[in-house]
PDB file of C-alpha atoms in Angstrom:
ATOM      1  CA  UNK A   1      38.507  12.116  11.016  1.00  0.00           C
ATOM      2  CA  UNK A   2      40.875   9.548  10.521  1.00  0.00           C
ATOM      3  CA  UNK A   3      38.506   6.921  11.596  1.00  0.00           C
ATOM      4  CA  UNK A   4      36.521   8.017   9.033  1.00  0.00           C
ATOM      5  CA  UNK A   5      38.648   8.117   6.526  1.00  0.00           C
ATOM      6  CA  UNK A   6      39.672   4.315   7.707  1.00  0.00           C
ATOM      7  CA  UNK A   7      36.257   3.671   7.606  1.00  0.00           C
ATOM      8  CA  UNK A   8      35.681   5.141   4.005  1.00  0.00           C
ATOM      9  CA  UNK A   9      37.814   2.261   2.178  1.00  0.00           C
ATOM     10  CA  UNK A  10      34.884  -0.242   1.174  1.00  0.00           C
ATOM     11  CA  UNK A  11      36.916  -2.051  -1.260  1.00  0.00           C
ATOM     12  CA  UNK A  12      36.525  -5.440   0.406  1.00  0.00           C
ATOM     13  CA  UNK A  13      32.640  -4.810   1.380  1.00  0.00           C
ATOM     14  CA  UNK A  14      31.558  -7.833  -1.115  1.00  0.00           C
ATOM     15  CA  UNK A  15      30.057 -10.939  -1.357  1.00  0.00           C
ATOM     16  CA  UNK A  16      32.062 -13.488  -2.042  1.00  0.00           C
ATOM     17  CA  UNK A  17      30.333 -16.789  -3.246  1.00  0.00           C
ATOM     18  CA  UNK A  18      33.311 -19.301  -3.681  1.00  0.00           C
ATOM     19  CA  UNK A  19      34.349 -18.907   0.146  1.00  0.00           C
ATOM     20  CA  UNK A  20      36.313 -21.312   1.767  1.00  0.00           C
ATOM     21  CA  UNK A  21      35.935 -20.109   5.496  1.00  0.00           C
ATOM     22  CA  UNK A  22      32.890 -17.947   6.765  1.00  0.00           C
ATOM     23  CA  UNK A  23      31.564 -16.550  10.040  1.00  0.00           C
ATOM     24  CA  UNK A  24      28.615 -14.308  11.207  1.00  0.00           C
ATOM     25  CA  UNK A  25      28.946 -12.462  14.526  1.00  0.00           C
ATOM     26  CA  UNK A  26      27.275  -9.812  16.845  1.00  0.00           C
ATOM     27  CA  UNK A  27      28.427  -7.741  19.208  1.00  0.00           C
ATOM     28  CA  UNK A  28      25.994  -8.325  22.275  1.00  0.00           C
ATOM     29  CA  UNK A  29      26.560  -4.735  23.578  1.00  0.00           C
ATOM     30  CA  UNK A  30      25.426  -2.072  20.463  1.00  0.00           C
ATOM     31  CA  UNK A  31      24.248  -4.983  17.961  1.00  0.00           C
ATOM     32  CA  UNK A  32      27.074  -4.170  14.959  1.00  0.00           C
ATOM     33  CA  UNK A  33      26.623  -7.448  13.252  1.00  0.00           C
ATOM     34  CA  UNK A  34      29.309  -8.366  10.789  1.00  0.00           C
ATOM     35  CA  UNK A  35      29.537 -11.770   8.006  1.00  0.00           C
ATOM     36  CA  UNK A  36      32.856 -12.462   6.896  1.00  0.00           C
ATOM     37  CA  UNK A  37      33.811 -14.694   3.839  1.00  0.00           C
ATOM     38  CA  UNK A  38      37.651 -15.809   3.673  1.00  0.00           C
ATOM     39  CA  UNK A  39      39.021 -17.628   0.076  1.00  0.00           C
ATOM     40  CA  UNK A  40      41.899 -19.293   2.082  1.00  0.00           C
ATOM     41  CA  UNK A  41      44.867 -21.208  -0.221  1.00  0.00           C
ATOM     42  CA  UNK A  42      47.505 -23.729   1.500  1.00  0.00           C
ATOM     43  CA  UNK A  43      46.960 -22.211   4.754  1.00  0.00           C
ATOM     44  CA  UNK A  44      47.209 -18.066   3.948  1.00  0.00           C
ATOM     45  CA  UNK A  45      44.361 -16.532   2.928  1.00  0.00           C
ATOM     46  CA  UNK A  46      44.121 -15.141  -0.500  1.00  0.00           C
ATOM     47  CA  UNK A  47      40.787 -12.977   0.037  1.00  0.00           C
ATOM     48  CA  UNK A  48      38.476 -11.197   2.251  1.00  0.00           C
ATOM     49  CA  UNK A  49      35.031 -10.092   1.731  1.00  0.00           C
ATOM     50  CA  UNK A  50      32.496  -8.681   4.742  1.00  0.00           C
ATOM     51  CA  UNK A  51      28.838  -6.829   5.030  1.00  0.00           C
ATOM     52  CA  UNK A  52      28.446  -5.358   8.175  1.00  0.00           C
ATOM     53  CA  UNK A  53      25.744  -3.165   9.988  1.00  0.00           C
ATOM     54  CA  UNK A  54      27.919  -1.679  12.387  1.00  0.00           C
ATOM     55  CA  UNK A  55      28.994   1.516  14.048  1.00  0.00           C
ATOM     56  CA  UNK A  56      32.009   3.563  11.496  1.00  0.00           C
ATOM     57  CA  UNK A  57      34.242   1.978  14.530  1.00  0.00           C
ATOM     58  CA  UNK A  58      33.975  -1.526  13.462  1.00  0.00           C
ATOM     59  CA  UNK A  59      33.354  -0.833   9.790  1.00  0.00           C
ATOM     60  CA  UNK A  60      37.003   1.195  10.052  1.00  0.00           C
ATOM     61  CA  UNK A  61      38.198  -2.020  11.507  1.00  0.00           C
ATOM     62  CA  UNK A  62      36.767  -4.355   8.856  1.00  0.00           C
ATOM     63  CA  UNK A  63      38.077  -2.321   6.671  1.00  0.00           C
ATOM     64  CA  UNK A  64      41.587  -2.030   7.860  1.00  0.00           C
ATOM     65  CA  UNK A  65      41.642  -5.898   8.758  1.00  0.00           C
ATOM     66  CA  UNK A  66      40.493  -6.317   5.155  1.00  0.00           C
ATOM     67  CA  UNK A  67      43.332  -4.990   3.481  1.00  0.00           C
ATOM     68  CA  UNK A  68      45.670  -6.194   5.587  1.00  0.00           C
ATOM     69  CA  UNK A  69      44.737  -9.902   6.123  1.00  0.00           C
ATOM     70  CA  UNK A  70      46.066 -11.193   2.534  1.00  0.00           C
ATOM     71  CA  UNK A  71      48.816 -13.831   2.835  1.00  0.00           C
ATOM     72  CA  UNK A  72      47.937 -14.341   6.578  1.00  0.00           C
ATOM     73  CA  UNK A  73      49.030 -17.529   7.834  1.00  0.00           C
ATOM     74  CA  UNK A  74      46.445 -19.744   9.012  1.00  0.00           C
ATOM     75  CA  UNK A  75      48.103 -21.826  10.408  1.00  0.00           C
ATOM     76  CA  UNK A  76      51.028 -22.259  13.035  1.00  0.00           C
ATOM     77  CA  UNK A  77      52.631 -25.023  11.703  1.00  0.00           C
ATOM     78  CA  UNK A  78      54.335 -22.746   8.987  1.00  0.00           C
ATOM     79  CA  UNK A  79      55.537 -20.473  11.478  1.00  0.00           C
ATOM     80  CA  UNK A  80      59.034 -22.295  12.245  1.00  0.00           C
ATOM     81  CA  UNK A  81      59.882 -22.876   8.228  1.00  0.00           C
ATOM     82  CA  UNK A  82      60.761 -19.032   8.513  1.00  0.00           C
ATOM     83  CA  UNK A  83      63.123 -18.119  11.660  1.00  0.00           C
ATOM     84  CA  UNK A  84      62.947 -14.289  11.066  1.00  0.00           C
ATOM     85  CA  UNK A  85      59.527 -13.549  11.570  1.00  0.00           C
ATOM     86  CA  UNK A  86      58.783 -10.264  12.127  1.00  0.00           C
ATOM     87  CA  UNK A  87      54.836  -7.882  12.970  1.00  0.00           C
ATOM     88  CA  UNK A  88      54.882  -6.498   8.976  1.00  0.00           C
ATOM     89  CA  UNK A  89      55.185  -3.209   9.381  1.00  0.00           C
ATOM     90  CA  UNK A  90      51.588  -2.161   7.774  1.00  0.00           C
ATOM     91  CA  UNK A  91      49.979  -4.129  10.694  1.00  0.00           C
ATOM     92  CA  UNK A  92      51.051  -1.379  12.565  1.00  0.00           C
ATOM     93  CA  UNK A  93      48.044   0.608  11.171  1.00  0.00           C
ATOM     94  CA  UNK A  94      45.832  -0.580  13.527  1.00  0.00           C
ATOM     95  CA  UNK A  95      47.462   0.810  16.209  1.00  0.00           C
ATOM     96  CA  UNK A  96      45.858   4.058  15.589  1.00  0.00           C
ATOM     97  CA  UNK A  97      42.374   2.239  15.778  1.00  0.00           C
ATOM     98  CA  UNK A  98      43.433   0.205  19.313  1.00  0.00           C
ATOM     99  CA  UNK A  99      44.463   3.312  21.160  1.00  0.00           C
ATOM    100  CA  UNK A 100      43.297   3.965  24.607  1.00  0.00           C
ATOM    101  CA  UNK A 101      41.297   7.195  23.673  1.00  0.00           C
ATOM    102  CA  UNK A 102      38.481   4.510  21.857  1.00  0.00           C
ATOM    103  CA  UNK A 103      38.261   2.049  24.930  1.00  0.00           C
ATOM    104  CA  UNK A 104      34.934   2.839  25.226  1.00  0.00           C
ATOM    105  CA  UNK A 105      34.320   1.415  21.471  1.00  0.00           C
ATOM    106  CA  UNK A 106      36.921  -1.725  22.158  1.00  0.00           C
ATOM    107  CA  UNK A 107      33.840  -5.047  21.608  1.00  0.00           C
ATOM    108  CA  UNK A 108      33.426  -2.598  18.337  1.00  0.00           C
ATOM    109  CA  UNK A 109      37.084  -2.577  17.016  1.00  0.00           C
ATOM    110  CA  UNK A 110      37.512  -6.011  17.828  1.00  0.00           C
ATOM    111  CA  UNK A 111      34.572  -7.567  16.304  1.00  0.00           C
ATOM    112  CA  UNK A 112      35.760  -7.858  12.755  1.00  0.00           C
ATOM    113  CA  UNK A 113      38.845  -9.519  14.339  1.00  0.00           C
ATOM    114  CA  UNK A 114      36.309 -12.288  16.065  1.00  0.00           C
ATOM    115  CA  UNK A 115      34.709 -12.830  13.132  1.00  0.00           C
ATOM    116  CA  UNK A 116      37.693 -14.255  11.113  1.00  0.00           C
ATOM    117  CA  UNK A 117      38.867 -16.072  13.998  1.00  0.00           C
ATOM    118  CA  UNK A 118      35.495 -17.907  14.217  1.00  0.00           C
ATOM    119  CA  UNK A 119      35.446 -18.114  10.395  1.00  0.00           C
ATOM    120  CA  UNK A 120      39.326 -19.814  10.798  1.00  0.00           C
ATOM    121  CA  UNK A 121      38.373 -21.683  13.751  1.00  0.00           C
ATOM    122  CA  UNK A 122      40.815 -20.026  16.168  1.00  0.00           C
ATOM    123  CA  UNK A 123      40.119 -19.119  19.224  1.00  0.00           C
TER     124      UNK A 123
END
């Protein structure tokens, strides 16, 4: 249920049209396919937009990731301006999604995080 529930947040299921980054992937084993569209400002990105037709595994991912990803650093060259970084505690979320009773949906879960690594160019 709590999948579901996850999965229920559409907020950031739009289109955005003045992207700066974008990405479309598939997952080669069920076919989810997902588009992401990032507005990304001095290196964090400000917003997140995605359409998928995926399983309610990857859509509760997307969803999560969506919410979550806002002032993300881009870009490791930041990372030493700040000597007390720390995993933000609402990251934690998503270990509720990565747990080992859904390793049979794991290419699902981690498709939306793909995506915006593609879109960013990290990999």
């Amino acid at each position: 249920l709590r999948i579901l529930e996850i999965a229920s947040n559409t907020k950031n299921n739009k289109v955005i049209d003045d992207f700066t980054h974008r990405s479309k992937n598939k997952n080669p084993i069920c076919g989810d396919e997902m588009e992401i569209s990032l507005v990304v400002k001095n290196n964090k990105v400000i917003d997140m937009g995605y359409q998928c037709k995926s399983c309610v595994y990857c859509q509760a991912s997307v969803s999560l990731l969506s919410q979550k990803i806002k002032n993300f650093i881009t870009s490791c060259e930041n990372i030493f301006d700040n000597t007390k970084i720390k995993v933000e505690k609402n990251w934690k979320d998503f270990l509720e999604l990565f747990d080992k009773k859904n390793i049979t949906r794991k290419e699902c879960l981690l498709l939306p995080l793909r995506t915006v690594l593609k879109a960013l160019k990290i990999q």
